[in-house]
Coordinates of C-alpha atoms in Angstrom, one line a residue:
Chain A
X1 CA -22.3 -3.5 9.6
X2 CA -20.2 -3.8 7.0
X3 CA -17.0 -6.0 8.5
X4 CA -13.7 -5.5 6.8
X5 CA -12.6 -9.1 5.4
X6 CA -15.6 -10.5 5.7
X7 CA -17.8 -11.5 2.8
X8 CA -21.6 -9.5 2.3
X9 CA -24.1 -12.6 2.2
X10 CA -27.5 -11.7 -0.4
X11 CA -30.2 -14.1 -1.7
X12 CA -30.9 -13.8 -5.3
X13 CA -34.8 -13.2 -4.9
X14 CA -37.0 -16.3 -6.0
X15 CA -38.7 -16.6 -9.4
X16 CA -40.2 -19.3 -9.7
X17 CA -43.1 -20.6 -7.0
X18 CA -43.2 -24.4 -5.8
X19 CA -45.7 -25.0 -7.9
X20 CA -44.2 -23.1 -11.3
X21 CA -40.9 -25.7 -10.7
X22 CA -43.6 -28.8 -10.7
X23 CA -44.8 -27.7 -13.9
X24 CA -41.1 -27.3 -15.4
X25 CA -40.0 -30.5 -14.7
X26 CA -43.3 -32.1 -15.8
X27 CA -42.7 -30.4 -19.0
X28 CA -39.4 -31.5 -19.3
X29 CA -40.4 -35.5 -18.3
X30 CA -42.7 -35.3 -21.7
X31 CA -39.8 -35.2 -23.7
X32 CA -40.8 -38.1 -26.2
X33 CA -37.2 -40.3 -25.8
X34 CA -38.9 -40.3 -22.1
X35 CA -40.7 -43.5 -21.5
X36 CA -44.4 -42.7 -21.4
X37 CA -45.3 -43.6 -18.0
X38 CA -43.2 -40.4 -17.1
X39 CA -44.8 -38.5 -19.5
X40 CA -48.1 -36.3 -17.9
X41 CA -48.6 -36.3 -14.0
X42 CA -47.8 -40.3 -13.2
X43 CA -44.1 -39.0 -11.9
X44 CA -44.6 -38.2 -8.9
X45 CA -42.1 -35.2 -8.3
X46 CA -40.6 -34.1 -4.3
X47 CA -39.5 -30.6 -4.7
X48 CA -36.8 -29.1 -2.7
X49 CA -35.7 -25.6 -2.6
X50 CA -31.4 -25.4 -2.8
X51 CA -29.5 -22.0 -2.4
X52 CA -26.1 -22.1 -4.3
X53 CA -23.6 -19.9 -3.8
X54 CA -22.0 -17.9 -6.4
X55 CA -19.1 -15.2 -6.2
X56 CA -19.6 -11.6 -7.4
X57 CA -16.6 -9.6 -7.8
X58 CA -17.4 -5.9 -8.6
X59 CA -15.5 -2.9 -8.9
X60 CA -14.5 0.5 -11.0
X61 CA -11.9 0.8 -13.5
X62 CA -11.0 4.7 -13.0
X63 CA -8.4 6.2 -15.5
X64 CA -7.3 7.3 -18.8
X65 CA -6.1 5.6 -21.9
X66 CA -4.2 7.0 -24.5
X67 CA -5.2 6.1 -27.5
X68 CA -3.2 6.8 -30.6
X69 CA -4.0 6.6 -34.8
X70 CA -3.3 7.3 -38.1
X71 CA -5.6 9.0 -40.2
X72 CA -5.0 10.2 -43.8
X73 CA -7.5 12.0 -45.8
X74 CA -10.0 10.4 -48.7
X75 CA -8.1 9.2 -51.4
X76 CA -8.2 11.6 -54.9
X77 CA -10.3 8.6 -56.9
X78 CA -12.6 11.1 -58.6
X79 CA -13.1 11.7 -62.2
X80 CA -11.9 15.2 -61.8
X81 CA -9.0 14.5 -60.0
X82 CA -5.7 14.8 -61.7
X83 CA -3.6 11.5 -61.9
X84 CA -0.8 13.2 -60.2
X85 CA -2.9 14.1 -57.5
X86 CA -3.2 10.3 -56.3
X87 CA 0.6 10.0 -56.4
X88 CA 0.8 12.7 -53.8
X89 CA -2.1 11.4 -51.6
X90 CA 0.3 8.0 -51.5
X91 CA 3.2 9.9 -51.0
X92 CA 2.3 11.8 -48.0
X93 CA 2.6 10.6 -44.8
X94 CA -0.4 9.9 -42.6
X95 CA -1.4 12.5 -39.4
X96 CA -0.6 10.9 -35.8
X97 CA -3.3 11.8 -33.5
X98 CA -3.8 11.6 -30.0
X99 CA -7.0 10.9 -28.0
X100 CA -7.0 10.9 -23.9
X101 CA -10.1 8.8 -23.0
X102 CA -11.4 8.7 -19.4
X103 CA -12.6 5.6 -18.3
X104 CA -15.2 4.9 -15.4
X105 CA -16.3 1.5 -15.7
X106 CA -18.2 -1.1 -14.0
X107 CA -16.6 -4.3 -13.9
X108 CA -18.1 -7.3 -12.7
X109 CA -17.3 -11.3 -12.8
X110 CA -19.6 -13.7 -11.4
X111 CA -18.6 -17.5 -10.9
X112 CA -20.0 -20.4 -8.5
X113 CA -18.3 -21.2 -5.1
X114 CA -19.4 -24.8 -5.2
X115 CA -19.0 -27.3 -7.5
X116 CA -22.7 -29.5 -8.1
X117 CA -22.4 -30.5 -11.7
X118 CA -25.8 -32.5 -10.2
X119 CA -27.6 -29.6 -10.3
X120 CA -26.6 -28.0 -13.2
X121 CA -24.7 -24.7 -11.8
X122 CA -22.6 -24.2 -14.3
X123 CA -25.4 -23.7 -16.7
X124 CA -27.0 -20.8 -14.0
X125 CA -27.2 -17.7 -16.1
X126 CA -26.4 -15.3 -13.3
X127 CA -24.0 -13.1 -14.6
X128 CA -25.9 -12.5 -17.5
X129 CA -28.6 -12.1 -15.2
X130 CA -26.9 -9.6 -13.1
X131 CA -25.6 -7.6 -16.3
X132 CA -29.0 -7.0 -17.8
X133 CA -31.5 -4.3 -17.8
X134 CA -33.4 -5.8 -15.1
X135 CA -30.8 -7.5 -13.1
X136 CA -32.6 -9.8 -10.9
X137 CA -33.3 -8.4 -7.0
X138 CA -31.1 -9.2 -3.9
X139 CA -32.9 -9.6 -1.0
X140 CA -30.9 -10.0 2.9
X141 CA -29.2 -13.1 3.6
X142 CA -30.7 -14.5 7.0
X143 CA -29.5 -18.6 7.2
X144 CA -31.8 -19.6 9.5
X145 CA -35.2 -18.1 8.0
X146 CA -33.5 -19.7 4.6
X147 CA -32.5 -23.4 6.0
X148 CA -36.2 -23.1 7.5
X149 CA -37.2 -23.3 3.8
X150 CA -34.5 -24.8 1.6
X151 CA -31.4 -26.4 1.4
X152 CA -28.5 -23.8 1.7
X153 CA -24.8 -25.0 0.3
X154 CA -21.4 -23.3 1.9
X155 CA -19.0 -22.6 -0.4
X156 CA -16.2 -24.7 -0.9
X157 CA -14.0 -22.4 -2.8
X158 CA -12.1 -20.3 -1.0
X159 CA -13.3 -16.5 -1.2
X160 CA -9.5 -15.5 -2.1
X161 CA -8.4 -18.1 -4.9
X162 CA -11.7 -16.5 -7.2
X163 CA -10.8 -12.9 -6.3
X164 CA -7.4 -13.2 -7.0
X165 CA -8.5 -14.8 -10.3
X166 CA -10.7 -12.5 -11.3
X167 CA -8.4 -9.7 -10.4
X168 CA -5.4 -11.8 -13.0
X169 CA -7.7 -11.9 -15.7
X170 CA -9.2 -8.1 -15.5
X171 CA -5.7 -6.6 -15.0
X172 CA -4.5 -4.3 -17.3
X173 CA -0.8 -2.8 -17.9
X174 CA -0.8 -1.1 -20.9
X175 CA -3.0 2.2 -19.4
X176 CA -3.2 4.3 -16.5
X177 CA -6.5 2.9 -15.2
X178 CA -7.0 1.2 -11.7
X179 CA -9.1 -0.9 -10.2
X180 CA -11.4 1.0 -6.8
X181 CA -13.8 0.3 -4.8
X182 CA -13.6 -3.3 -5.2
X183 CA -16.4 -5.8 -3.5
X184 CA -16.9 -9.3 -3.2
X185 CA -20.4 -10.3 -2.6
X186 CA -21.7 -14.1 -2.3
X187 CA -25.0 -13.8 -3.6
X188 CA -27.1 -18.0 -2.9
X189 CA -29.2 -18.7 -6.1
X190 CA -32.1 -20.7 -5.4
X191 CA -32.9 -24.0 -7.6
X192 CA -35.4 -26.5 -7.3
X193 CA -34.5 -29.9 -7.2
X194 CA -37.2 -32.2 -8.3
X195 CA -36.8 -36.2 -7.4
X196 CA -38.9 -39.0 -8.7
X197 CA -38.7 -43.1 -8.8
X198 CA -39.2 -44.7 -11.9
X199 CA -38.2 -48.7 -12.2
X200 CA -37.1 -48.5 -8.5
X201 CA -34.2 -46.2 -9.4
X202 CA -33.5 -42.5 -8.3
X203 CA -34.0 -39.6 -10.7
X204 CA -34.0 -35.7 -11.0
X205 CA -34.4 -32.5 -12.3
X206 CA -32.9 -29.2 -11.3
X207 CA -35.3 -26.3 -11.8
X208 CA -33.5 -22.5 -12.4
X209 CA -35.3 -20.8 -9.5
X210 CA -35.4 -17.3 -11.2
X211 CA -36.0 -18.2 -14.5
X212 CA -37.7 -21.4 -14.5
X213 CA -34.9 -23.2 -16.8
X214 CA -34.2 -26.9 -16.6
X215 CA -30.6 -26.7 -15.6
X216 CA -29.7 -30.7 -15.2
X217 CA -31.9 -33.4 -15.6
X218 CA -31.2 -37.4 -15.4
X219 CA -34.1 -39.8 -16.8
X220 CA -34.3 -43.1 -18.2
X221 CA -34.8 -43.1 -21.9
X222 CA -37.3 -44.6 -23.8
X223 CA -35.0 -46.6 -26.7
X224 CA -38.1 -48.6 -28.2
X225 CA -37.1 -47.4 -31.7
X226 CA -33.7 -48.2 -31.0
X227 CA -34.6 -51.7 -30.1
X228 CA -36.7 -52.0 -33.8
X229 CA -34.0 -50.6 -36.0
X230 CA -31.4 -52.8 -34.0
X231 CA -34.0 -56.0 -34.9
X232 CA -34.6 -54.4 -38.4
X233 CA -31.1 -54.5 -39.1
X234 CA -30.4 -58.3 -37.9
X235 CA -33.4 -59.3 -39.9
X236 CA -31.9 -57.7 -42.7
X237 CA -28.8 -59.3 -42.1
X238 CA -30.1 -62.8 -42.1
X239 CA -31.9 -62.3 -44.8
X240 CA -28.3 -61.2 -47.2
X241 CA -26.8 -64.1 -45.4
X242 CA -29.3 -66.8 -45.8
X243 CA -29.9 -65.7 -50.1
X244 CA -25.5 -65.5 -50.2
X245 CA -25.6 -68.9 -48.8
X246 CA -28.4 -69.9 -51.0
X247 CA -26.8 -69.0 -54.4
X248 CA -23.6 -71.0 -53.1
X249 CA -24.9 -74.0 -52.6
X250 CA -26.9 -73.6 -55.5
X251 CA -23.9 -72.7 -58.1
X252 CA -22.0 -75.9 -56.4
X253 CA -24.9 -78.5 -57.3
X254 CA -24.9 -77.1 -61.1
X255 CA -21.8 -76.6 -63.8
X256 CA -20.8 -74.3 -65.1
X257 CA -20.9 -71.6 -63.1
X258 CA -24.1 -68.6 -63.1
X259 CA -24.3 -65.2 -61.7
X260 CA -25.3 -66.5 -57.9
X261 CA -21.3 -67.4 -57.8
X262 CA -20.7 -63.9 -58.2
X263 CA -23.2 -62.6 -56.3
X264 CA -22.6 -64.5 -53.2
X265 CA -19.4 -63.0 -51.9
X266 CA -20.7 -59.4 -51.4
X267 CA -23.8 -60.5 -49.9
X268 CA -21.8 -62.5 -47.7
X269 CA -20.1 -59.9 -46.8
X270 CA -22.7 -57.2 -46.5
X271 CA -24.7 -59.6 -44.5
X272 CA -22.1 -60.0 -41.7
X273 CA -21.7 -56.2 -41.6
X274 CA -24.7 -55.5 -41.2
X275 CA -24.9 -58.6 -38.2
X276 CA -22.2 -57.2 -36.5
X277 CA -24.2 -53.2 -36.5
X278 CA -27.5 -54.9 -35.8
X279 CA -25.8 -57.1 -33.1
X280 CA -23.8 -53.6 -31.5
X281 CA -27.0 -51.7 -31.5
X282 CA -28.8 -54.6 -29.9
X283 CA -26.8 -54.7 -27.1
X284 CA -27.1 -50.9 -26.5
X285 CA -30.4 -50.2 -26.2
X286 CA -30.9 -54.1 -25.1
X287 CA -29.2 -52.2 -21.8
X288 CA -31.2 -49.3 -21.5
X289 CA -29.9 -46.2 -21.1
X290 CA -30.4 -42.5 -19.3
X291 CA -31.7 -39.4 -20.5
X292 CA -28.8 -37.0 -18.7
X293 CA -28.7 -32.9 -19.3
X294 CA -26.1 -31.7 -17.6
X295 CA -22.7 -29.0 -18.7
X296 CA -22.3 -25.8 -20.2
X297 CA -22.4 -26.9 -23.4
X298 CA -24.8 -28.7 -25.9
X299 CA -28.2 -30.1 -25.0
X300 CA -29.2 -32.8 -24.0
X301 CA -27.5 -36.5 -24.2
X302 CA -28.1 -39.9 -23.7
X303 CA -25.7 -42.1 -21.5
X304 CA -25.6 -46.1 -21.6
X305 CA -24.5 -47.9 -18.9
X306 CA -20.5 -49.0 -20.4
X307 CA -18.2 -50.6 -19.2
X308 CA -15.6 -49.5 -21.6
X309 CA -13.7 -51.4 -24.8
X310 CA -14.4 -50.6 -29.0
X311 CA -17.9 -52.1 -28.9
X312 CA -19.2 -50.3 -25.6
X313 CA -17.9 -47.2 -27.3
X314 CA -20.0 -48.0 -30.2
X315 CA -22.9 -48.4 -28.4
X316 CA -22.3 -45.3 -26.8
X317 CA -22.3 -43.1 -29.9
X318 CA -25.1 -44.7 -31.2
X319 CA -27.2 -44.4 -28.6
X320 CA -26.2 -40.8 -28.4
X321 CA -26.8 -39.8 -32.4
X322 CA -30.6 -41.7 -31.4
X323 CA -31.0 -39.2 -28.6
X324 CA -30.0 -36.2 -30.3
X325 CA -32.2 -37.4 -33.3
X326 CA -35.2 -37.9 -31.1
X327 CA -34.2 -34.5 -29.0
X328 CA -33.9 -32.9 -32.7
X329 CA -37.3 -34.2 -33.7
X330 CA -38.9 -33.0 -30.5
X331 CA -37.5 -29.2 -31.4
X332 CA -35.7 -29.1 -28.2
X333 CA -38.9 -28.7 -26.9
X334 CA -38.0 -29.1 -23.3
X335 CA -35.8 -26.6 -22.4
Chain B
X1 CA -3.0 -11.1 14.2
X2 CA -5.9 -9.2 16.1
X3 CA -9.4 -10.9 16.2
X4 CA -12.6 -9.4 15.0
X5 CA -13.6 -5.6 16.6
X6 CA -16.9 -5.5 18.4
X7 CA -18.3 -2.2 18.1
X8 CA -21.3 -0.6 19.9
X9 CA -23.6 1.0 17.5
X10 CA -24.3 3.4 20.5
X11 CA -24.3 7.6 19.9
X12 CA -20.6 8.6 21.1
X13 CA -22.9 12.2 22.4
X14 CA -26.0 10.6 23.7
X15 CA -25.5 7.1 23.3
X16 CA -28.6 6.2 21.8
X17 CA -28.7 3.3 19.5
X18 CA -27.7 3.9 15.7
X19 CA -29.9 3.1 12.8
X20 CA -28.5 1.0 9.7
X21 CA -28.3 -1.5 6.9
X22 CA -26.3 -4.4 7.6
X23 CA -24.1 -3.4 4.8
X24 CA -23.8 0.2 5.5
X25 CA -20.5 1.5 6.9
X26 CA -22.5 5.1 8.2
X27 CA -25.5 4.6 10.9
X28 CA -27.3 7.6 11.8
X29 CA -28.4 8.6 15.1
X30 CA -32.2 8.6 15.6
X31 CA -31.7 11.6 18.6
X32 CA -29.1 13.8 17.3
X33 CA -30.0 13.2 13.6
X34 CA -26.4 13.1 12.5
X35 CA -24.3 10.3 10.6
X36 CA -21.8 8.7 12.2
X37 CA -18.9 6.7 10.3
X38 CA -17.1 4.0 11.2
X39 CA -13.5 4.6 10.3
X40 CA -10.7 2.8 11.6
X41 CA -13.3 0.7 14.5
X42 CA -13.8 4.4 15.5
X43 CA -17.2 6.2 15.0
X44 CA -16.6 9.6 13.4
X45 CA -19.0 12.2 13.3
X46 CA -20.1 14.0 9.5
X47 CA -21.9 16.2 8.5
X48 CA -25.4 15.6 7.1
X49 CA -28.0 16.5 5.7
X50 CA -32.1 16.1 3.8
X51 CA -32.2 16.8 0.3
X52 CA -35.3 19.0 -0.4
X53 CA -37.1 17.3 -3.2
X54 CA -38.0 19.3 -6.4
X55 CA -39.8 17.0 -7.5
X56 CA -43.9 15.6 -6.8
X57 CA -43.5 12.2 -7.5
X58 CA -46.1 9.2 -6.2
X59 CA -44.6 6.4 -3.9
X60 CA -43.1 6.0 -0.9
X61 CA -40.3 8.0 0.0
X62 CA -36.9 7.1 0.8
X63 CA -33.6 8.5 1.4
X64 CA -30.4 7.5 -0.6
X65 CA -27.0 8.8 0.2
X66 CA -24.9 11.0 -1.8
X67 CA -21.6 12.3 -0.8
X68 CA -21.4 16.0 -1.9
X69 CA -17.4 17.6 -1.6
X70 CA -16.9 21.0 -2.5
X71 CA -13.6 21.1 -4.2
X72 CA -10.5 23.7 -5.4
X73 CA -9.8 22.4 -8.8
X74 CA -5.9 23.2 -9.5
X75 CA -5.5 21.6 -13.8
X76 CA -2.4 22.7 -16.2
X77 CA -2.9 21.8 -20.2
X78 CA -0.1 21.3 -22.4
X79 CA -1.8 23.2 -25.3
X80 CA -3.6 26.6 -24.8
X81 CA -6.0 25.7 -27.5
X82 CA -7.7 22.9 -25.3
X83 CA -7.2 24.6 -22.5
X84 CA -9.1 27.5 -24.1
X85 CA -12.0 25.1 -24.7
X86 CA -12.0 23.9 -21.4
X87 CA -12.6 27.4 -20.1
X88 CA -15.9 27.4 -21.9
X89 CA -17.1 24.9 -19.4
X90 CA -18.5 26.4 -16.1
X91 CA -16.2 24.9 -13.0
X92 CA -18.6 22.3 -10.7
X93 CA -18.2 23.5 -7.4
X94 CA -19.7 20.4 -5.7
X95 CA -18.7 17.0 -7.1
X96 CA -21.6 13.8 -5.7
X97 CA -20.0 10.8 -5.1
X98 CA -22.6 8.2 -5.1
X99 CA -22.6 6.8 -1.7
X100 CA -25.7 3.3 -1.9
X101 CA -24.6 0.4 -3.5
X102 CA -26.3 0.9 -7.1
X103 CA -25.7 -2.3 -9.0
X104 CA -23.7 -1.3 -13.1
X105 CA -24.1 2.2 -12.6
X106 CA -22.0 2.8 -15.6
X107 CA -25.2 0.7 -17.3
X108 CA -27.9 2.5 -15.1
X109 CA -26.2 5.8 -15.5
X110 CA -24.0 7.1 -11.8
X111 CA -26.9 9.2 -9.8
X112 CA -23.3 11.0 -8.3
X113 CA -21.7 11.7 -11.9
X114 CA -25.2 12.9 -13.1
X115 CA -25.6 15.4 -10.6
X116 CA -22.1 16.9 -10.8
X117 CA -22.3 17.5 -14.8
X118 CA -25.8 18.8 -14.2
X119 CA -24.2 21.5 -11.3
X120 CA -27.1 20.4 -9.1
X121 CA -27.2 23.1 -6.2
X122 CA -29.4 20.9 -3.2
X123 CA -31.0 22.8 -0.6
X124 CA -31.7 21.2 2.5
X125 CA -35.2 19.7 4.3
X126 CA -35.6 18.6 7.9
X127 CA -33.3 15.7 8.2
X128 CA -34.1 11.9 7.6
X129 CA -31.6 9.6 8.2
X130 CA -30.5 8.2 5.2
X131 CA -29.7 4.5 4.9
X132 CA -27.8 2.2 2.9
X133 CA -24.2 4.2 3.0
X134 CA -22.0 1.2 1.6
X135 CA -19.1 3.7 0.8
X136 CA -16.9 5.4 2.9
X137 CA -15.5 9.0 2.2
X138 CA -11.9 8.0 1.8
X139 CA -13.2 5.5 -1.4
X140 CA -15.4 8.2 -2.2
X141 CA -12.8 10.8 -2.7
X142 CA -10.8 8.4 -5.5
X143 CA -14.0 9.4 -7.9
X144 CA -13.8 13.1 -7.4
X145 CA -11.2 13.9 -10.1
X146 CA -12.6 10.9 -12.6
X147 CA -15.8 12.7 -12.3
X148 CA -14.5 16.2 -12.7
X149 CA -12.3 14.6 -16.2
X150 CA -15.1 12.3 -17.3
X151 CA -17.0 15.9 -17.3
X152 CA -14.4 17.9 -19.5
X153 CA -13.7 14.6 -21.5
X154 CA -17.1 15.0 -22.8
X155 CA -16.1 18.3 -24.1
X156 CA -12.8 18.6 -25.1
X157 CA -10.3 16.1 -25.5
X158 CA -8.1 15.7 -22.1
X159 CA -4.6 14.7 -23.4
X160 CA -2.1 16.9 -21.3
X161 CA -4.1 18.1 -18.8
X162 CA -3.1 17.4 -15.1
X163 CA -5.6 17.8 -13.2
X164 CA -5.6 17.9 -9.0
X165 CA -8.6 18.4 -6.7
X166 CA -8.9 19.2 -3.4
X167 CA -11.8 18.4 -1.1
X168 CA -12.7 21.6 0.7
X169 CA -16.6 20.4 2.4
X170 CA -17.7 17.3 2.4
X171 CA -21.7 16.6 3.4
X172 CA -23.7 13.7 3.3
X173 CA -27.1 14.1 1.3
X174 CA -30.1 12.6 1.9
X175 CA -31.6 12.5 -1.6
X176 CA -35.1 11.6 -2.3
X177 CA -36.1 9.0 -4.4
X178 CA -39.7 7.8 -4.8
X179 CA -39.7 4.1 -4.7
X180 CA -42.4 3.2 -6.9
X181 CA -42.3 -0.9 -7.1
X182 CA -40.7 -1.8 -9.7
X183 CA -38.5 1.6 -10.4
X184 CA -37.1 4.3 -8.3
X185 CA -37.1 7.5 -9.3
X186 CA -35.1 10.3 -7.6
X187 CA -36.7 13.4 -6.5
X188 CA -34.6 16.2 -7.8
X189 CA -33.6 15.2 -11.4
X190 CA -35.9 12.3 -12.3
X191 CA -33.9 9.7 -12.6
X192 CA -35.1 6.2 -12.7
X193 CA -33.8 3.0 -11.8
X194 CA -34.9 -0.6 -11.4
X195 CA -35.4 -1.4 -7.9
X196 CA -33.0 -4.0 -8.3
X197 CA -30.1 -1.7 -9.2
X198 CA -30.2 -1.2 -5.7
X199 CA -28.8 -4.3 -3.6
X200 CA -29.6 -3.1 -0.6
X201 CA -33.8 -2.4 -1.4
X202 CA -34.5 -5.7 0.3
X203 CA -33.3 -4.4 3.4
X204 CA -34.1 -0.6 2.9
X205 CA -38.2 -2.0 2.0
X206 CA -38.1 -4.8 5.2
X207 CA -35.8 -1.9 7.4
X208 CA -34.3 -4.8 8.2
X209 CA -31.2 -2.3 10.0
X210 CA -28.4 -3.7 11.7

């Protein structure tokens, strides 16, 4: 029965099958900054089932608001109008009216009662979900035919700090509305948490249970063309250097002096620009780097492993502008 | 601070076991066929009853709660024209307080709000309990005036009009809906909802009752 104080427990009902999260997260691993090996069925993916819990704060707004405005008639701007007739229409004042509206709303705010940025819930779309025209199906909450099957999370945010949250940032002083009937549910949201090895190191994806979304992701990243640009560039370099330091020695041995004296100090000076680039980007993607999805915002990025400082930060955002140029290319194909 | 109340979901008259959703704050009693609601850790007796469906629809039939409060409407207006207007308008005798927990029923359209515009007279059936009462009567009685000025709002405009109701009857309906899979659709006016519009269908399709 229905306890006062205590918080109703539902399960969002599942989506997505074992099998439809496998295929998911293989889709996702063929993402082409992914190293091939990862790419087709050689990951070898252990799926778990995880139930997260979210808040869901519902209640009515039952009222009236007053709503008051201004209206004048069209102005006189025809042809057949009089001139004077416009000076009148400005000169009158407009006519105050008064509308009572009665409100009778649903209102509803949904928001997670865990934190697990490693599983993406911030990026769950259940309260758009849960606002739609087919608002996805609670089923009973029973923990122990759930934990038989999956991994279920407690909260960690107390029940009161969200309502009392929710209830700041809905409240209204300017009408004569009120908030009834007011429920907090805690509705667990299943996601699939698919683990693989690759290189000896730990890696997953989190699979949206009802929709089939990728909702956070880590993989190593495949910077080959990182590494040939980076070489590119150095070659390049070498070469501006080696012809600067060429035309020097030559304009030395002869008198007077010809064009290579002028011509040397900008390709001096390009060349060790373009060492210094070729050298930062070839100790980025010398280091490898990790494919990671994660946030509410943006797609996906690509982390190096820094240590901090002006070239590691560098690194980083050139590591990042080659992932979102290969995630770009790909037409963000995974997600 | 007192701890937790353990009640007995046991008839108070013949102390048969009560039938429920584990959600639901009325049980019904299987013998006597009555509902029975828990106010204040007390079990207090209402009255109910079966709506008789108008309507042949396929799938499997189930019982959704309704409250139904026949009401003395006392309302002053400021300005006789309005109130004039709002003579037009036939009085609703009963006002339907929709009594399940329906998910955005300002989205899916309030079964309770619907049935009070539309004057719907129910006439009873042989009683089936009717599960999944998530709301009480005393939270049911804060939507009788909003309904009843919601109703004339759509009319005529409602500014300076006081407006007091008082609750006269009160019974708890059984309506019928015909739970078709994916949509239920109630008996007596049509209406159709997505089954999950209805949080509690998990329990009221397993009968998973407390």
């Amino acid at each position: 029965m229905n306890v006062p104080g205590a918080v109703p427990r539902y399960a969002v009902a599942i989506g997505v099958s074992r099998e439809g999260a496998r295929a998911a997260a293989q889709g996702f691993l063929r993402h082409p900054i992914l190293p091939r090996a990862l790419q087709g069925t050689r990951a070898r993916l252990e799926l778990a089932l995880c139930y997260v819990p979210f808040y869901e704060f519902s209640a009515f707004r039952l009222g009236t608001v007053l709503l008051k405005e201004t209206v004048k008639p069209p102005a006189p701007l025809g042809f057949t109008d009089p001139p004077e007739a416009l000076d009148r229409w400005l000169l009158e004042p407009p006519i105050a009216r008064e509308d009572t509206r009665v409100v009778e709303t649903t209102v509803l705010r949904i928001g997670s009662a865990c934190r697990l940025p490693e599983l993406g819930v911030e990026r769950v779309p259940l309260e758009r979900l849960r606002r739609g025209k087919t608002p996805v199906a609670l089923e009973p909450f029973d923990l122990g035919i759930l934990q038989r099957r999956a991994v279920v999370f407690t909260p960690t945010e107390p029940p009161h700090s969200f309502r009392d949250d929710v209830e700041w940032r809905i409240l209204v002083h300017s009408d004569r509305t009120g908030l009834v009937a007011q429920r907090l549910k805690l509705l667990y949201y299943p996601i699939w948490r698919a683990r693989y090895l690759y290189a000896g190191r730990p890696y997953q994806v989190a699979v949206d249970g009802v929709t089939g979304g990728i909702l956070a992701a880590q993989a190593p990243a495949d910077l080959s063309v990182g590494i040939a640009a980076a070489i590119g560039v150095l070659a390049a370099a070498a070469f501006c250097v080696g012809r600067a330091t060429a035309g020097v020695l030559q304009s030395l041995s002869r008198a007077p002096a010809d064009l290579g004296v002028w011509l040397s100090p900008p390709l001096l000076v390009l060349g060790c620009l373009l060492g210094m680039v070729g050298w930062v980007a070839l100790g980025a993607f010398r280091r490898g780097a990790e494919f990671v999805l994660a946030g509410t915002e943006g797609g996906p990025r690509v982390e190096i492993d820094a240590s901090g400082g002006v070239l590691d930060g560098i690194r980083r955002a050139m590591a990042e502008g080659l992932g979102r140029l290969r995630a770009g290319n790909a037409g963000g194909g995974s997600q | 601070m007192s701890g937790p109340l353990i009640l007995p979901l046991r008839c108070p008259r013949c102390a048969g076991p009560l039938g429920g959703l584990p959600q639901d704050v009325v049980f019904w009693c299987a013998g006597c066929r009555i509902p029975l609601e828990v106010v204040q850790g007390r079990l207090v007796e209402r009255r109910g009853c079966t709506a008789k469906a108008t309507l042949d629809l396929p799938g499997i039939r189930r019982h959704l709660p309704l409250w139904a409060m026949r009401v003395g409407v006392v309302s002053q207006w400021d300005d006789p024209e309005r109130e004039a207007n709002a003579r037009q308008l036939p009085p609703a005798e009963w006002v339907y307080v929709t009594a399940f927990d329906l998910h955005n029923p300002s989205y899916f359209g309030d079964p309770g709000l619907i049935f009070t515009q539309k004057r719907i007279q129910l006439e009873p059936a042989a009683t089936t309990p009717a599960m999944g009462c998530t709301r009480s009567l005393e939270e049911a009685k804060t939507f009788v005036e909003p309904h009843l000025l919601t109703i004339i709002d759509r009319r005529v405009d409602v500014t300076g009009l006081t407006l007091s109701a008082v609750v006269q009857e009160v019974i708890l309906w059984g309506v019928p809906f015909a739970d078709q899979g994916e949509m239920l659709q109630d008996c007596i006016v049509g209406l159709k909802y997505p089954a999950a519009a209805l949080n509690d269908v998990g329990a009221l399709r397993t009968g998973d009752a407390a």
